[in-house]
Each structure stands twice: as C-alpha cells, then as structure tokens.
Coordinates of C-alpha atoms and ligand atoms in Angstrom, one line a residue:
M659 CA 90.0 73.1 179.6
Q660 CA 89.0 71.0 176.7
Q661 CA 89.8 72.1 173.2
T662 CA 86.5 70.9 171.7
P663 CA 86.2 72.4 168.2
L664 CA 83.1 74.5 167.6
M665 CA 81.4 72.6 164.8
L666 CA 78.1 73.1 163.0
S667 CA 77.5 69.3 163.3
A668 CA 77.5 69.8 167.1
I669 CA 74.5 72.1 166.8
L670 CA 72.6 69.5 164.8
T671 CA 73.5 66.6 167.1
H672 CA 72.5 68.7 170.2
A673 CA 69.2 69.7 168.6
A674 CA 68.3 66.1 167.8
M675 CA 69.3 64.9 171.3
A676 CA 68.0 67.7 173.5
H677 CA 64.8 68.5 171.7
G678 CA 64.4 66.0 168.9
D679 CA 60.6 66.1 168.8
R680 CA 60.4 69.9 168.5
E681 CA 58.6 70.7 165.2
I682 CA 59.9 72.1 162.0
V683 CA 57.4 73.3 159.4
S684 CA 58.3 74.3 155.8
R685 CA 56.5 75.7 152.9
L686 CA 57.8 74.4 149.5
V687 CA 57.6 75.4 145.9
D688 CA 54.5 73.6 144.5
E689 CA 54.4 70.9 147.3
P690 CA 52.2 70.6 150.4
L691 CA 53.4 72.0 153.7
W692 CA 56.2 69.8 155.2
R693 CA 56.3 68.8 158.9
Y694 CA 59.0 67.0 160.8
D695 CA 61.3 67.7 163.8
Y696 CA 64.9 68.2 164.8
A697 CA 65.5 64.4 164.9
G698 CA 64.1 64.2 161.4
L699 CA 66.4 67.2 160.4
A700 CA 69.4 65.4 161.7
R701 CA 68.5 62.1 159.9
R702 CA 67.9 63.8 156.6
A703 CA 70.9 66.1 156.8
G704 CA 72.9 63.0 157.5
Q705 CA 71.4 61.3 154.4
A706 CA 72.2 64.4 152.3
A707 CA 75.8 64.3 153.6
S708 CA 76.2 60.7 152.5
M709 CA 74.6 61.5 149.2
L710 CA 77.0 64.3 148.5
H711 CA 79.9 62.1 149.6
R712 CA 78.7 59.5 147.0
L713 CA 78.7 62.2 144.4
G714 CA 82.4 62.8 145.1
V715 CA 82.1 65.9 147.4
R716 CA 85.0 66.0 149.8
A717 CA 86.3 68.2 152.6
G718 CA 87.4 71.6 151.1
D719 CA 85.1 71.3 148.1
M720 CA 82.5 73.9 147.3
V721 CA 78.7 73.2 146.8
S722 CA 76.3 75.9 145.8
S723 CA 72.6 76.4 146.4
L724 CA 70.0 78.6 144.7
A725 CA 67.2 78.1 147.2
W726 CA 64.5 79.7 149.3
N727 CA 63.7 79.3 153.0
T728 CA 62.8 75.6 153.1
H729 CA 63.6 72.6 155.2
R730 CA 65.7 71.2 152.4
H731 CA 67.9 74.3 152.2
F732 CA 68.1 74.1 156.0
E733 CA 69.3 70.5 155.7
L734 CA 72.1 71.6 153.4
F735 CA 73.3 74.1 156.1
F736 CA 74.4 71.1 158.1
A737 CA 75.0 68.4 155.4
V738 CA 77.6 70.3 153.4
P739 CA 79.7 71.9 156.2
G740 CA 79.2 68.8 158.2
I741 CA 81.6 66.9 155.9
G742 CA 84.0 69.7 155.7
A743 CA 82.8 71.1 152.4
V744 CA 81.6 74.7 152.0
L745 CA 78.0 75.7 151.1
H746 CA 77.8 78.7 148.9
T747 CA 74.3 80.1 149.2
A748 CA 73.9 81.9 145.8
N749 CA 71.7 85.0 145.8
P750 CA 69.0 84.8 143.1
R751 CA 68.3 88.5 143.4
L752 CA 71.6 89.3 141.7
S753 CA 71.8 89.8 138.0
D754 CA 72.6 86.8 135.8
E755 CA 76.1 88.0 135.3
Q756 CA 76.6 88.4 139.0
I757 CA 75.2 85.0 139.8
I758 CA 77.5 83.4 137.1
Y759 CA 80.4 85.3 138.6
T760 CA 79.7 84.1 142.1
L761 CA 79.2 80.4 141.1
N762 CA 82.4 80.4 139.1
H763 CA 84.4 82.3 141.7
A764 CA 83.2 79.9 144.4
G765 CA 84.3 77.1 142.2
S766 CA 81.4 74.7 143.1
G767 CA 81.0 71.4 141.3
V768 CA 77.4 70.7 142.5
L769 CA 74.4 73.1 142.4
L770 CA 71.2 72.3 144.3
F771 CA 68.3 74.5 143.4
D772 CA 64.6 75.0 143.9
R773 CA 62.1 74.0 141.2
N774 CA 61.2 77.5 140.2
F775 CA 64.9 78.3 139.4
L776 CA 65.1 75.8 136.6
A777 CA 64.7 78.4 133.8
L778 CA 67.4 80.5 135.5
V779 CA 69.8 77.6 135.9
E780 CA 69.2 76.6 132.3
R781 CA 69.9 80.1 131.2
L782 CA 73.1 80.3 133.2
R783 CA 74.5 76.9 132.4
P784 CA 76.5 77.7 129.2
K785 CA 78.6 80.1 131.3
L786 CA 79.1 77.9 134.4
E787 CA 82.7 76.7 134.4
R788 CA 82.8 74.0 137.0
I789 CA 79.3 72.7 137.9
H790 CA 78.9 69.2 136.7
T791 CA 76.0 68.0 138.8
F792 CA 72.6 69.7 139.1
I793 CA 70.1 68.7 141.8
M794 CA 66.6 69.9 142.0
L795 CA 65.4 70.3 145.6
S796 CA 62.2 68.5 144.9
D797 CA 60.6 65.1 145.1
A798 CA 60.9 62.5 142.4
Q799 CA 57.6 63.1 140.7
R800 CA 58.0 66.9 140.5
T801 CA 61.7 66.9 139.4
E802 CA 62.1 68.1 135.9
P803 CA 65.6 67.3 134.5
G804 CA 65.4 70.2 132.1
T805 CA 68.4 70.8 129.7
V806 CA 70.8 70.5 132.7
G807 CA 69.8 66.9 133.5
A808 CA 68.8 67.7 137.1
L809 CA 68.5 64.9 139.6
S810 CA 65.9 64.7 142.3
Y811 CA 67.1 65.5 145.8
E812 CA 64.5 63.2 147.4
T813 CA 65.5 60.3 145.1
L814 CA 69.2 60.8 145.8
I815 CA 68.8 60.9 149.6
A816 CA 66.1 58.2 149.8
D817 CA 68.6 55.3 149.9
A818 CA 71.6 57.1 151.4
P819 CA 72.5 55.9 154.9
P820 CA 72.3 58.8 157.3
L821 CA 75.7 60.0 158.5
T822 CA 75.7 60.3 162.3
D823 CA 79.4 60.2 163.1
W824 CA 80.2 63.6 161.9
P825 CA 83.9 64.3 161.4
Q826 CA 85.8 66.7 163.7
F827 CA 88.2 69.1 162.1
D828 CA 89.6 72.6 162.6
E829 CA 86.9 74.9 163.8
N830 CA 88.4 77.7 161.6
A831 CA 87.5 75.7 158.4
G832 CA 85.1 77.4 156.0
A833 CA 81.4 76.4 156.4
I834 CA 79.1 78.8 154.5
L835 CA 80.1 81.3 151.8
C836 CA 77.9 84.3 151.1
Y837 CA 78.5 87.1 148.5
T838 CA 77.7 90.7 149.1
S839 CA 77.2 93.1 146.2
G840 CA 77.5 96.3 148.0
T841 CA 79.8 98.3 145.9
T842 CA 80.8 98.5 142.3
G843 CA 82.7 95.7 140.6
H844 CA 82.2 92.0 141.3
P845 CA 80.4 90.7 144.4
K846 CA 82.7 89.8 147.2
G847 CA 82.6 86.6 149.1
V848 CA 82.5 86.3 152.9
L849 CA 83.4 82.8 154.1
Y850 CA 81.9 82.1 157.5
S851 CA 83.8 79.5 159.5
H852 CA 82.4 76.8 161.8
R853 CA 83.8 78.8 164.8
S854 CA 82.4 82.1 163.6
I855 CA 78.9 80.7 163.0
V856 CA 78.7 78.8 166.3
L857 CA 79.8 81.9 168.3
H858 CA 77.5 84.1 166.4
A859 CA 74.5 81.7 166.9
M860 CA 75.2 81.6 170.7
A861 CA 75.4 85.4 170.9
A862 CA 72.3 86.0 168.8
G863 CA 70.2 83.9 171.1
L864 CA 71.1 86.0 174.2
S865 CA 68.3 88.0 175.8
G866 CA 69.9 91.3 174.9
A867 CA 69.8 90.2 171.2
F868 CA 67.1 87.9 169.8
G869 CA 66.3 86.4 173.2
F870 CA 65.2 82.9 172.0
S871 CA 63.7 80.4 174.4
A872 CA 62.4 76.8 174.0
F873 CA 58.8 78.3 174.0
D874 CA 59.4 80.3 170.9
C875 CA 58.2 79.6 167.4
I876 CA 60.6 81.2 165.0
M877 CA 60.0 82.1 161.4
P878 CA 62.9 83.7 159.5
C879 CA 61.8 86.0 156.8
S880 CA 65.3 87.2 155.9
S881 CA 66.7 84.9 153.3
L882 CA 68.7 81.8 154.0
Y883 CA 70.9 82.8 151.1
H884 CA 71.6 86.2 152.5
G885 CA 73.9 86.0 155.5
T886 CA 72.3 82.7 156.6
A887 CA 69.1 84.4 157.5
W888 CA 70.9 86.3 160.2
G889 CA 72.1 83.1 161.8
V890 CA 68.5 82.5 163.0
P891 CA 68.3 78.8 161.8
F892 CA 71.3 77.9 164.0
T893 CA 70.1 79.9 167.0
A894 CA 66.7 78.3 166.8
A895 CA 68.3 74.8 166.6
I896 CA 70.5 75.5 169.7
N897 CA 67.5 76.8 171.7
G898 CA 64.9 74.1 170.7
C899 CA 62.5 76.6 169.1
K900 CA 59.7 75.5 166.8
F901 CA 60.9 76.5 163.4
V902 CA 58.8 77.6 160.5
L903 CA 60.1 78.2 157.0
P904 CA 58.1 80.4 154.6
C905 CA 59.8 79.4 151.3
D906 CA 59.5 82.4 148.9
K907 CA 56.1 83.5 150.0
M908 CA 56.7 86.7 151.9
D909 CA 53.4 88.6 151.1
G910 CA 51.2 89.6 153.9
A911 CA 48.5 87.0 153.5
S912 CA 51.0 84.1 153.2
L913 CA 52.9 85.2 156.3
Q914 CA 49.7 85.7 158.2
E915 CA 48.6 82.1 157.5
L916 CA 51.8 80.7 159.0
I917 CA 51.9 83.2 161.9
Q918 CA 48.3 82.3 162.9
N919 CA 48.3 78.6 162.2
E920 CA 51.7 77.8 163.6
G921 CA 51.7 80.2 166.5
V922 CA 54.8 82.2 165.4
T923 CA 56.2 84.3 168.3
F924 CA 59.3 85.7 166.7
S925 CA 60.2 86.7 163.2
G926 CA 62.6 88.9 161.4
G927 CA 63.4 90.4 158.0
V928 CA 63.9 93.6 156.1
P929 CA 61.4 96.5 156.6
T930 CA 59.8 96.0 153.1
I931 CA 58.4 92.6 154.2
W932 CA 56.9 94.1 157.4
T933 CA 55.4 97.0 155.6
M934 CA 53.5 94.5 153.5
Y935 CA 52.5 92.6 156.6
L936 CA 51.3 95.7 158.4
D937 CA 49.3 96.7 155.3
Y938 CA 47.7 93.3 155.3
L939 CA 46.7 93.6 159.0
E940 CA 45.3 97.0 158.5
R941 CA 43.4 96.0 155.4
T942 CA 41.8 92.9 157.0
G943 CA 41.5 94.1 160.6
E944 CA 43.1 90.8 161.7
D945 CA 45.4 90.6 164.7
A946 CA 49.0 89.3 164.8
G947 CA 48.2 86.1 166.7
K948 CA 50.9 85.1 169.1
L949 CA 53.6 87.2 167.4
E950 CA 55.5 89.0 170.2
R951 CA 58.8 90.2 168.7
L952 CA 60.1 91.2 165.4
V953 CA 63.7 91.9 164.6
I954 CA 63.8 94.2 161.6
G955 CA 67.0 95.3 159.9
G956 CA 69.0 95.5 156.8
S957 CA 67.7 99.0 156.2
A958 CA 66.6 101.7 158.7
V959 CA 63.3 100.8 160.4
P960 CA 60.7 103.6 160.0
R961 CA 59.8 104.8 163.4
V962 CA 56.1 104.7 162.5
M963 CA 56.4 101.0 161.7
A964 CA 57.8 100.1 165.1
Q965 CA 55.2 102.3 166.8
K966 CA 52.3 100.8 164.9
F967 CA 53.4 97.2 165.6
Q968 CA 53.8 98.0 169.3
T969 CA 50.7 100.1 170.0
R970 CA 48.1 98.4 167.6
Y971 CA 49.3 94.8 167.7
G972 CA 51.4 94.4 170.8
V973 CA 54.4 93.3 168.8
S974 CA 57.7 94.8 170.0
V975 CA 60.1 95.7 167.2
R976 CA 63.8 95.3 167.8
Q977 CA 65.9 97.0 165.1
L978 CA 69.1 95.2 164.0
W979 CA 72.0 96.6 162.2
G980 CA 74.4 94.2 160.6
M981 CA 76.2 93.3 157.4
T982 CA 77.1 90.2 155.4
E983 CA 80.6 91.0 156.7
T984 CA 79.4 90.7 160.3
S985 CA 77.6 87.4 159.9
P986 CA 75.4 89.7 160.2
L987 CA 74.9 90.5 163.9
G988 CA 76.2 93.9 164.8
V989 CA 73.8 95.7 167.2
V990 CA 70.2 95.0 168.3
A991 CA 67.9 97.6 169.9
T992 CA 66.7 95.9 173.1
P993 CA 65.6 97.6 176.4
T994 CA 67.7 98.1 179.5
P995 CA 66.7 98.9 183.1
K996 CA 68.2 102.4 182.7
L997 CA 66.1 103.1 179.7
E998 CA 62.9 101.8 181.3
A999 CA 63.5 104.0 184.3
L1000 CA 63.1 107.0 182.0
G1001 CA 59.5 106.0 181.4
Q1002 CA 57.9 104.0 178.6
A1003 CA 57.6 106.9 176.1
A1004 CA 61.3 107.8 176.5
A1005 CA 62.4 104.2 176.3
D1006 CA 60.3 103.5 173.2
E1007 CA 61.7 106.6 171.5
V1008 CA 65.3 105.2 171.9
I1009 CA 64.3 101.7 170.9
W1010 CA 62.4 102.9 167.8
T1011 CA 65.0 105.3 166.5
R1012 CA 68.3 103.6 167.1
Q1013 CA 69.9 100.8 165.1
G1014 CA 70.7 98.9 168.3
R1015 CA 73.0 98.6 171.2
L1016 CA 76.3 97.0 171.7
Q1017 CA 76.5 93.2 171.8
F1018 CA 79.2 91.1 173.4
G1019 CA 81.4 89.6 170.7
I1020 CA 81.5 92.6 168.4
E1021 CA 83.3 95.8 169.2
L1022 CA 82.3 99.1 167.6
K1023 CA 84.0 102.4 167.3
I1024 CA 83.5 105.7 165.4
V1025 CA 86.4 107.7 163.9
D1026 CA 86.8 110.9 162.0
E1027 CA 88.4 111.3 158.6
S1028 CA 91.9 111.2 160.1
G1029 CA 91.1 108.0 162.0
R1030 CA 90.8 109.7 165.4
E1031 CA 88.3 108.0 167.7
L1032 CA 85.2 110.1 168.5
P1033 CA 83.4 110.3 171.8
H1034 CA 80.3 108.2 172.6
D1035 CA 78.1 111.3 173.1
G1036 CA 75.2 110.5 170.8
V1037 CA 76.1 113.5 168.7
S1038 CA 79.6 113.1 167.1
S1039 CA 79.2 111.1 164.0
G1040 CA 82.0 109.3 162.1
N1041 CA 83.0 106.2 160.2
L1042 CA 81.8 103.1 161.9
L1043 CA 84.4 100.4 162.4
V1044 CA 83.9 96.9 163.8
R1045 CA 86.0 94.1 165.1
G1046 CA 85.3 90.6 166.5
P1047 CA 85.3 86.9 165.9
W1048 CA 82.4 86.9 163.5
T1049 CA 83.6 89.9 161.5
V1050 CA 85.3 89.3 158.1
E1051 CA 89.1 89.3 158.0
R1052 CA 89.5 89.1 154.2
Y1053 CA 87.2 88.5 151.3
F1054 CA 87.1 85.0 149.9
R1055 CA 90.1 84.3 147.6
S1056 CA 91.5 87.7 148.3
E1057 CA 95.2 88.1 149.0
T1058 CA 94.8 91.1 151.2
S1059 CA 93.3 91.8 154.5
A1060 CA 90.1 93.9 154.6
L1061 CA 91.2 95.4 158.0
D1062 CA 93.2 98.3 159.2
A1063 CA 96.4 97.9 161.1
D1064 CA 94.6 97.4 164.4
G1065 CA 92.2 94.8 163.0
W1066 CA 89.2 97.0 162.5
F1067 CA 86.8 96.7 159.5
N1068 CA 85.4 99.9 158.0
T1069 CA 81.7 99.3 157.5
G1070 CA 81.1 102.2 155.1
D1071 CA 78.4 103.5 157.4
I1072 CA 78.4 106.8 159.3
A1073 CA 77.1 106.5 162.9
T1074 CA 76.9 108.0 166.4
L1075 CA 77.4 106.0 169.6
D1076 CA 75.9 107.2 172.9
A1077 CA 76.8 106.7 176.5
N1078 CA 74.3 103.8 176.9
G1079 CA 75.8 101.8 174.1
F1080 CA 73.2 102.6 171.4
M1081 CA 74.4 103.2 167.8
R1082 CA 72.5 105.2 165.3
I1083 CA 73.3 105.3 161.6
T1084 CA 73.3 108.8 160.2
D1085 CA 74.6 108.4 156.7
R1086 CA 76.5 106.1 154.4
S1087 CA 79.9 106.7 152.9
K1088 CA 79.7 103.8 150.4
D1089 CA 77.9 104.7 147.2
V1090 CA 75.1 102.3 147.1
I1091 CA 71.4 102.0 147.4
K1092 CA 69.5 99.4 149.4
S1093 CA 66.1 98.6 148.0
G1094 CA 64.0 96.0 149.7
G1095 CA 67.0 94.6 151.4
E1096 CA 69.2 94.1 148.3
W1097 CA 71.9 96.4 146.9
I1098 CA 71.8 98.5 143.8
S1099 CA 75.2 99.9 142.7
S1100 CA 74.8 103.6 141.9
I1101 CA 78.1 103.6 140.1
D1102 CA 77.2 100.8 137.8
I1103 CA 74.0 102.7 136.7
E1104 CA 75.9 106.0 136.3
N1105 CA 78.6 104.3 134.2
I1106 CA 75.9 103.1 131.8
A1107 CA 73.9 106.4 131.8
V1108 CA 76.9 108.6 130.8
G1109 CA 77.2 106.4 127.7
C1110 CA 73.8 107.9 126.6
P1111 CA 74.3 110.6 123.9
G1112 CA 73.9 114.0 125.3
V1113 CA 74.6 113.1 128.9
R1114 CA 77.4 115.1 130.6
I1115 CA 77.0 113.9 134.2
A1116 CA 74.9 111.1 135.6
A1117 CA 74.4 110.8 139.3
V1118 CA 72.3 108.1 141.1
V1119 CA 71.1 108.5 144.7
G1120 CA 68.8 106.5 146.9
V1121 CA 65.7 108.3 148.0
T1122 CA 63.0 107.3 150.5
H1123 CA 60.3 105.0 149.2
P1124 CA 57.2 103.9 151.1
K1125 CA 57.5 100.2 150.2
W1126 CA 61.1 99.5 149.2
E1127 CA 62.7 101.9 151.8
E1128 CA 65.0 103.2 149.1
R1129 CA 64.7 103.5 145.4
P1130 CA 67.3 104.9 142.9
V1131 CA 66.6 108.2 141.1
L1132 CA 68.9 109.3 138.3
I1133 CA 69.9 113.0 138.0
I1134 CA 71.2 113.9 134.6
E1135 CA 73.1 117.0 133.6
P1136 CA 73.1 117.3 129.8
H1137 CA 75.8 118.8 127.7
D1138 CA 75.4 122.5 127.1
G1139 CA 72.6 123.2 124.6
V1140 CA 71.5 119.6 124.4
E1141 CA 67.8 118.7 125.0
I1142 CA 67.5 115.3 126.5
C1143 CA 64.4 113.5 127.8
A1144 CA 64.0 110.9 130.5
T1145 CA 62.5 108.3 128.2
T1146 CA 65.7 108.3 126.1
V1147 CA 67.9 107.8 129.1
L1148 CA 65.7 105.0 130.4
G1149 CA 65.7 103.3 127.0
H1150 CA 69.5 103.4 127.0
L1151 CA 69.7 101.8 130.5
E1152 CA 67.1 99.0 130.0
P1153 CA 69.1 96.5 127.9
H1154 CA 72.1 96.8 130.4
I1155 CA 70.7 96.4 133.9
V1156 CA 68.2 94.2 135.7
K1157 CA 64.7 95.6 135.8
W1158 CA 64.6 96.3 139.5
W1159 CA 67.7 98.5 139.2
I1160 CA 65.9 100.9 136.7
P1161 CA 65.7 104.3 138.5
D1162 CA 62.2 105.3 139.6
A1163 CA 62.7 108.8 138.2
V1164 CA 65.1 110.6 135.8
I1165 CA 65.5 114.2 136.8
I1166 CA 67.2 116.7 134.4
D1167 CA 69.1 119.1 136.7
T1168 CA 72.5 120.5 137.4
V1169 CA 74.7 118.2 139.5
P1170 CA 76.5 119.7 142.4
L1171 CA 80.2 118.9 142.8
T1172 CA 82.4 118.9 145.9
A1173 CA 85.5 121.0 146.3
T1174 CA 87.6 118.1 144.8
G1175 CA 85.3 117.9 141.8
K1176 CA 83.4 114.7 142.8
I1177 CA 79.7 114.5 142.6
D1178 CA 78.3 115.8 145.9
K1179 CA 76.0 112.8 146.7
K1180 CA 75.2 114.2 150.2
R1181 CA 73.7 117.4 148.7
L1182 CA 71.8 115.4 146.1
R1183 CA 70.5 113.0 148.7
D1184 CA 69.4 116.0 150.8
R1185 CA 67.8 117.7 147.8
Y1186 CA 65.8 114.7 146.6
R1187 CA 65.3 112.7 149.8
S1188 CA 61.5 112.9 149.7
Y1189 CA 61.2 113.2 145.9
L1190 CA 59.2 110.0 145.4
L1191 CA 57.0 110.6 148.4
D1192 CA 56.2 114.1 147.2
L1193 CA 55.4 112.6 143.7
E1194 CA 52.9 110.3 145.4
T1195 CA 51.2 113.2 147.2
G1196 CA 51.4 115.4 144.1
E1197 CA 53.8 117.9 145.7
T1198 CA 56.5 117.3 143.0
S1199 CA 55.9 118.1 139.4
A1200 CA 56.1 114.9 137.4
A1201 CA 57.5 116.8 134.5
S1202 CA 60.9 115.2 135.0
L1203 CA 59.6 111.7 134.7
Ligands
ADP2580 P1 72.3 92.7 155.5 O1 71.5 92.3 154.3 O2 72.5 91.6 156.5 O3 71.9 94.0 156.0 P2 74.4 93.7 153.8 O4 75.8 93.4 153.8 O5 73.6 93.4 152.5 O6 73.8 92.9 154.9 O7 74.1 95.2 154.1 C1 74.7 95.8 155.2 C2 74.4 97.3 155.2 O8 73.0 97.5 155.2 C3 75.0 98.1 156.4 O9 76.3 98.4 156.2 C4 74.1 99.3 156.3 O10 74.5 100.2 155.4 C5 72.7 98.7 155.9 N1 71.9 98.4 157.1 C6 71.8 97.2 157.7 N2 71.0 97.3 158.8 C7 70.6 98.6 158.8 C8 69.7 99.3 159.7 N3 69.1 98.8 160.7 N4 69.6 100.7 159.5 C9 70.2 101.3 158.5 N5 71.0 100.6 157.6 C10 71.2 99.3 157.8

C-alpha cells in the first residue's frame, strides 16, 4: 500500500477540491461579518504561507497566535504547519506570566494577534525573548502598529502569491502546539503532529462521535487556541460542512444570531457557554432554529442541561470527555441500539449522565492504586489511563516520557467503565479546579495564602457553581489564638493572582488531614460541594465571606 504521509495540507487541498464553494462565515473584532468558502480558505492560507516564508519562517520554526475563533486564525491552522513550521496557539486566558512563559518556551519569532489583544501584547513585549515580528490579524485601515510596530495581516498577504504546491514531509513532524495549565508549575506544551491531527479529525467525524455530514453547519464554541477547538475545524473541512466562526462573542444573544441566521446544526463548547445560551432561550422564548446536536465537554455536563435542551428545544446533547493531552477526543456519549432497546427514558439517562463511550483510536483502562486493572462493571472506580495515536507521548521540550512502561498516560481523572463501553468520571486526583473551561491551580493559590500572616493551613477546593461549573473556595485554618478575617486574606491574594482565580469564598474552619498528614481534599470537597449554591438560596450563613 502507498505510504502517503498524513498532512494537514491534504485536508485543505481536499476541501478546496471536493467542496470548494461550501461557505465559511466569520465574525471578527470590529469588522463586518466575513464570508467566503473553502476555495477561498485554500487561496488565502496559501498566501499566508508565502507571506510567512517571505518573513523568513522555515520548516521547524515556531509561530505563535493570540487569536479568537475567526477565519484568519483558521487560515493559520493550515498556513503555518503547511510549510513545516509549528503554530503555537497561545491561550489568552492564562496569566501574563504564563503567557510570557509559553511564548518564550515555544520559541516563536512571529506573533499574530487579534486587534483587541494589542494592549496585552504591548504589556508582554518587554519580557518576550524571541519575537521579532508582530502581525495584527486585521485589515490595513484598522491595524494599529502600537508600541510593537504591528504589521497588517491583510496588507502582508495581499500581494503574496498563494502557495498551492504544499511540501510533503514526515507526517510525525509537529504541526500545532497547545499548552495546558492543569497543575502547579509552568504550563506544559502538547505538540500535535500532522499524523495525530489527521487521524483525530477523521475519527471525530464518525457517527459514533461528532457524526458530521456535508449537510451540517458547524459552529465551534470551544476555542481555537484550546486544543484546536476539539479538532472541529479540521473535521468540518474534511466533511464539507458549512463553517461558522463566532470570534470572541459567546454570549447567548450573539450565538443565537449566528445559529438562526446561518442555520447552525451542530455546535460544541464548555457547559458555561451553553448555560448562557439556555438562559437566553428561556428569557426570550425563542427556539434553537436548526440546531440539532451539541457536543459539550471540558467539565461535567449538568444532567438538567442535557434534559432541557432535548425536551424543550429538540437538541440532543452529546457529552465529550477529553484533554489537551488527548487532542482532545477521548469519549463521546452517543446512543447505541442496545441502549435504545432499553427505552427512551433509560437511554437518555445513560447519555445524559456519562462522559461518553469508547471511540476507536483511543484505548481506556482504569486501575487501582497498585496499578491493577479494574473490571468494566460501572461500579469499580480507579485512575483513568489512556493510550493511542493522538495521545501525548511526552510534553514539548521534555526529556522524559509522560507514559508508564506500557505506554499508558495517566489522566489524573478517576472513572468507572461499564460493560457497554461508557465511561463516567467520579472524581479527580489532580489538584486543580476547572472554571468555565479553564484551569485554576489550587496549589498556587494555597502557596500564596499561607504567606498571609496568621494563616496556618490554606486549602483550596473547587465547588459547584451554577454558571462556571466550578469555582474555588479557600478554607483557612488560622494559627491558635489568631483572629483572621476573609477580607485580609483576599487582600493578600489580590496582587499576586489573576482576578478570575480569586476564590469566591474564604471560609475559616479546621482543615482535615489524611493519615499521611496531607490536606484531605476529598473530605473538603464533600463538605463544601454545594456551598456556593446554598449561599445563593440563603441556606449557608454568609458570615464567612
Ligand atoms: P479540555 O479543555 O479539552 O477539556 P484540558 O486539558 O484543559 O482539556 O482538561 C482536561 C480535563 O478536563 C480532564 O482531564 C477532566 O478532568 C476535565 N474534563 C474534560 N471533559 C470532562 C467532562 N465531560 N466531564 C468531567 N470532566 C471533564
């Protein structure tokens, strides 16, 4: 059989040839809605590739973006890897220090950014070690050079001849670099290869996963900078779907405008976005247009959300579990004949409460503390390990493998697996909080909080929040005989951490320890799980706030 390398440029060339006139629509920062098609995408991505080449970008070089879900960012998904360079999609939700770290660690020489990141880029610039060229993803008249001397993307590509003869090289070459900030310490880079992205995109389109067809109109509401928006852009291009990009406007009214006007049939994103959309529908009494399917993941999908979408709006919710380290497709909750035979109510119950079912291309297993594999009985829960061609092998620039001796990656999640191949997350062994789809490091906050005079132990746990899924609360045990108040602790934290990391509550309490003297996070999580919800309903005294 032929040894054709799996290249991202092949997706672009195929899209232009097989469904070149299928439409792509993009919102932009301060510009009118943009419309073109896959043939236009191929032409402009080719121009962007030539432009980057002119600027001196070569195979193996790194190029960074700080950009929203727009057609220009989508063009970079092909232009940069297409010439053998790597696109690092920097995450603007990280703290300044973390963004600086990722840009320096990636080692990019060129940064392309959206207009509303100019102030951020100017602020970061003195600490950026390698970046020599700044390009604003904007047209000529709206480009502001700022103190970084930004060039206009549109001006630069206007006279660049479109590259059509994309080079062929090793399919294992790096294509897109994405950093995850799950745990304490610096963010860690996961470098997706051409091969891993193509295989992932083909698998994600299958009917047991996203199930895309040429009739679909797809709008990704997970960020292009976070795990390539779950690979959706590539899967849409392979399948000839109409593609709609919402820029940074993820509020209910803005999403509804695109869903209604463009005929969106499929979308996906973290639960927080869909909570806002549901609120919008309920407030206005409008319907969800042609929307048929939503893939929601990144955090657990509340059962009531899936149920409301299905029963009130006829939209079926498929939960997805995945990680930056798994590109991110892990499992997706889609129906099977066996489930349907149990009757609609029973099938819905499984689909609404499980993270998803096994997909071809990614193996899952659960093990106990000693590494012994546990049965798929839906009850035994253990550490969730994964393995497969789009799972990380080692972090970017790391000398050591991230896998165990048998090639399994430990996800830091605790899960059950059942006989029908459905996985359910029951807990998390990694000490982090996920708020609105982005990580907050409990350990980082604790380290700062213990520096506050009078604090003996500081423990941060994630508790349920109606909008953000999880928010941090800080439990403080003061030194004996010391009176400490929440305001003092918050005042101590504020200068050191980004605003959205500030805990929603500071509780003065004793902190339980495990037998080995570690903070017993599980007991704290159980104790305070509904603390913020109870605060809202007045069932918790606000005295601790
Ligand atoms: P992503 O943003 O693609 O979810 P991250 O690497 O930021 O990737 O986060 C991955 C982690 O998020 C998982 O290990 C898990 O803890 C959590 N997660 C993802 N999807 C779900 C889900 N459906 N239910 C519960 N937790 C989830």
